[in-house]
Structure formats: structure tokens, C-alpha cells
C-alpha positions as a printed Julia matrix, in Angstrom:
247×3 Matrix{Float64}:
 38.45  -78.69  128.11
 39.73  -75.69  126.16
 42.19  -73.56  128.09
 41.41  -69.9   127.37
 45.09  -69.08  127.95
 46.23  -71.06  124.9
 47.12  -69.14  121.74
 45.5   -69.9   118.38
 48.82  -71.17  117.0
 51.11  -74.18  117.29
 54.71  -74.55  116.08
 56.61  -77.62  114.83
 60.37  -77.64  114.2
 62.81  -79.81  112.29
 66.31  -79.33  110.99
 68.41  -80.3   107.99
 72.14  -80.87  108.21
 74.09  -81.1   111.46
 75.28  -78.27  113.69
 78.94  -79.31  113.91
 81.42  -76.6   112.94
 84.39  -78.97  113.05
 83.3   -81.62  110.54
 81.64  -79.77  107.66
 80.22  -81.85  104.79
 81.5   -80.2   101.57
 78.42  -81.5    99.71
 76.04  -79.86  102.19
 77.86  -77.35  104.43
 74.55  -76.2   105.83
 72.41  -76.15  108.93
 68.77  -75.24  108.31
 65.97  -74.95  110.85
 62.34  -74.89  109.72
 59.86  -73.77  112.37
 56.37  -74.23  110.92
 53.43  -72.41  112.43
 49.82  -73.46  112.03
 46.59  -71.91  113.17
 45.1   -74.78  115.18
 41.61  -74.47  113.7
 42.94  -74.67  110.1
 45.35  -77.46  111.03
 42.49  -79.63  112.31
 40.0   -78.7   109.6
 42.09  -79.05  106.44
 45.85  -79.62  106.84
 45.73  -82.97  108.66
 42.81  -84.43  106.62
 44.56  -83.59  103.33
 47.73  -85.42  104.36
 45.74  -88.39  105.73
 43.95  -88.65  102.38
 47.27  -88.64  100.52
 48.53  -91.52  102.69
 45.39  -93.61  102.18
 45.51  -92.98   98.42
 49.08  -94.27   98.02
 49.65  -96.69  100.9
 46.15  -97.83  101.93
 46.69  -96.73  105.54
 47.8   -93.66  107.48
 50.57  -95.17  109.64
 53.12  -93.88  107.11
 55.56  -91.19  108.25
 56.43  -88.79  105.41
 60.16  -88.39  105.83
 61.99  -86.25  103.26
 65.14  -88.4   103.3
 63.22  -91.68  102.82
 61.1   -90.19  100.01
 64.23  -88.88   98.25
 66.1   -92.19   98.67
 62.96  -94.31   98.01
 63.48  -96.25  101.25
 61.05  -98.62  102.98
 57.42  -97.99  101.98
 58.63  -95.35   99.52
 60.09  -98.11   97.3
 56.87  -97.66   95.31
 58.48  -94.44   94.01
 60.99  -96.44   91.95
 58.08  -96.63   89.48
 58.44  -93.38   87.5
 54.68  -92.94   86.97
 53.84  -93.43   90.65
 56.74  -91.18   91.67
 55.57  -88.39   89.4
 51.97  -88.62   90.64
 52.95  -88.92   94.31
 55.36  -85.96   94.22
 52.76  -83.89   92.4
 50.04  -84.79   94.94
 52.42  -84.16   97.85
 53.26  -80.76   96.33
 49.55  -79.92   96.04
 49.06  -80.97   99.67
 51.83  -78.64  100.83
 50.63  -75.83   98.59
 47.04  -76.07   99.84
 48.09  -76.28  103.49
 47.94  -72.98  105.32
 51.06  -72.42  107.45
 53.97  -70.04  107.92
 57.66  -70.98  107.97
 60.06  -69.23  110.3
 63.31  -70.38  108.75
 67.02  -69.91  109.29
 69.84  -71.23  107.1
 73.46  -71.13  108.23
 76.3   -71.67  105.77
 78.69  -73.22  108.25
 81.91  -72.41  106.4
 80.89  -68.71  106.35
 79.85  -68.5   110.0
 82.27  -66.3   111.9
 82.36  -67.89  115.33
 84.11  -64.93  116.97
 80.91  -62.94  116.37
 78.61  -65.88  117.15
 79.95  -68.16  119.89
 76.75  -70.26  119.88
 76.53  -73.34  117.68
 74.34  -73.12  114.53
 71.39  -74.86  116.25
 71.37  -72.42  119.21
 71.7   -69.48  116.86
 68.89  -70.7   114.57
 66.66  -71.5   117.53
 67.1   -68.03  118.95
 66.29  -66.35  115.64
 63.18  -68.45  114.94
 61.83  -68.02  118.49
 62.33  -64.26  118.21
 60.45  -64.24  114.9
 57.65  -66.31  116.47
 57.43  -63.9   119.4
 57.17  -60.86  117.1
 54.5   -62.61  115.02
 52.43  -63.45  118.12
 52.92  -59.96  119.54
 51.42  -58.42  116.4
 48.35  -60.56  117.05
 48.33  -59.75  120.78
 48.89  -63.42  121.61
 52.44  -63.28  122.99
 51.15  -63.69  126.56
 49.11  -66.81  125.73
 50.53  -70.29  126.19
 52.07  -71.47  122.9
 53.46  -74.95  122.29
 56.64  -75.68  120.32
 57.1   -79.3   119.21
 60.59  -80.63  118.42
 61.59  -84.06  117.22
 63.21  -86.35  119.77
 66.85  -86.96  118.84
 68.34  -88.56  121.95
 68.43  -87.87  125.7
 71.62  -85.79  125.62
 70.62  -83.72  122.55
 67.09  -83.17  123.86
 68.38  -82.0   127.26
 70.8   -79.58  125.6
 68.06  -78.24  123.32
 65.62  -77.82  126.21
 68.22  -75.91  128.25
 68.93  -73.66  125.26
 65.2   -73.11  124.66
 64.66  -72.17  128.33
 67.67  -69.83  128.25
 66.33  -67.99  125.19
 62.74  -67.72  126.43
 64.1   -66.72  129.83
 65.35  -63.46  128.3
 68.74  -64.27  126.74
 67.71  -63.06  123.3
 68.13  -60.03  121.02
 64.71  -58.6   121.91
 65.61  -58.54  125.6
 62.26  -59.78  126.95
 61.08  -63.1   128.36
 58.89  -65.29  126.17
 57.25  -66.69  129.3
 54.3   -68.32  127.57
 56.46  -70.5   125.25
 56.49  -74.23  126.1
 58.73  -76.91  124.6
 57.71  -80.52  123.88
 59.54  -83.43  122.28
 57.81  -85.81  119.9
 59.01  -89.11  118.46
 58.94  -89.28  114.64
 56.8   -92.41  115.07
 54.08  -90.29  116.69
 53.12  -89.5   113.08
 52.41  -85.81  113.66
 51.46  -84.05  110.43
 53.05  -80.79  111.62
 56.34  -82.55  112.34
 56.32  -84.13  108.88
 55.71  -80.78  107.19
 58.63  -79.28  109.13
 60.78  -82.23  107.97
 59.67  -81.83  104.34
 60.52  -78.1   104.29
 63.9   -77.99  106.13
 66.16  -79.32  103.35
 64.54  -77.22  100.58
 65.25  -74.14  102.75
 68.89  -75.2   103.1
 69.28  -75.83   99.37
 67.69  -72.48   98.47
 70.69  -70.76  100.1
 73.52  -73.27   99.55
 72.67  -74.05   95.89
 70.59  -71.06   94.77
 70.86  -71.88   91.06
 69.83  -75.53   91.4
 66.22  -76.47   90.53
 64.36  -76.65   93.84
 60.7   -77.43   93.21
 59.95  -78.06   96.88
 61.23  -74.61   97.81
 59.21  -72.94   95.04
 56.07  -74.53   96.5
 56.66  -73.28  100.04
 58.48  -69.99   99.29
 55.27  -67.96   99.63
 54.75  -69.41  103.13
 58.04  -68.08  104.49
 57.7   -65.4   107.14
 59.67  -62.6   105.51
 61.86  -60.89  108.07
 65.44  -59.83  107.48
 65.57  -58.46  111.03
 67.89  -61.19  112.37
 69.66  -62.03  109.11
 73.46  -61.57  108.71
 74.33  -62.86  105.21
 77.83  -61.35  105.41
 78.45  -63.68  108.35
 76.76  -66.77  106.96
 73.33  -66.37  108.61
 70.33  -66.23  106.29
 66.58  -65.96  106.79
 65.3   -67.14  103.35
């Protein structure tokens, strides 16, 4: 039964890079968080069916999880992409799928070697989470939906990491944020990658392109070009001089 207290929107999050400030990968000194927001009606009507169709077209079934790393490395079922013709067609069709899908990205990219920890004692994940949740709150408030129950889905990473993330989420929505209000209607959920959620896969596919758009701005980044128009433009919580970017 439909709960009238639910908002019209749902959010899925995934990250790229790790949030360690002690061991920084010189090839990718980045932490990026992509929080993707969908209007539930559009998500059901067109986003999910389009991705299901893509999976049936290339793999013959829909139990495939579109994982950016596996696609890029041509791992597992994505070995078919070693064929240049198939790879070109698949990447083009995947791009069309993303382009046609209606969603907004609330993104944060942190260049870890530029982050001044004396100003920001939180780790990059906590910092990014706070910024994206604040952006989500302001978006919902504009639509007078900030008081309605809204679900935020994160990928399961491990018991310890999930507990830490949940505590951080509850701290931020409990009022420890830059807006200074409680986001009482925000609820957190953890989903296994194997659950094959389309929203989770879109968050995964967009996180690394966000990171690369800031860390290697002059490198060709087709995936970012496709989703750039979907980014929620807000410089409100951006501090480029201190390594914190909202693309």
C-alpha cells in the first residue's frame, strides 16, 4: 500500500576511490561520491526498463550487474567487450541509456592531496556525505518534500564500514550539518551489489567519471560528458581552494 508520507524521490549512492588520507594513490588521488536521485514514477516507467533491455540485448538475461570497473577491465561477462565491434556498440548503447535516463547527480569530488585536514577534520567520505545530503535536503525543500520520508540506498561494503557510515549518516541528519536543521525524514538502507538495483548501478557508473572530471580535467571523459547535464549545479558547499569540489 502506498504510504502518503513518502516523497516522490529516491536516492542511490556509490563512491570512487578510497577515503584514506594516509595512503594516497598517485594515479588517482581522489575520493568521489555520486548520489543519484530519481523520481520514482520515471524510474519505474522508463529508467529500469531501458537498462533491462540493454542487458537482454547483449547478455540474453538481466542477472548482469553493470559495474564500471568490470566493464573497463572487461572482466567476467564483460569479456565480450574484447571484441572491438561489440565494445563500441555496447558502450554507445550504454551511453544512450544513461543519456535518456532522467535523474539528477548530487556529486562531490575531493582531491585528497589538496584537502586541508585542519579545516576539515572529517574523512573525505564523511565530508562528501554531508555535502550531498545537504544538497538533497535543499532540493527536496524547494519541492516542499523535505518532511516526507525519503530513502537513501548505499552499497554494502562490510559490517564495520556500514556501521560507521550509518552512524555518520544519523549524525548528519540529526542536525550536525552546515544548514543547522534535522533531516528527520531521511532513511538509510544498505543494498548488496548482487541485488541488481538499476539505481545502484547508475551511481556506480557515474562516480569515477565525476572523479576524473576534476582530477584529470583535460583527459577525454566521454562518460562525464554524457552525464554532465544531470549534475545538480550548486557551488554552495564547494571549497576548491581546499580540495573540495562539487562538479
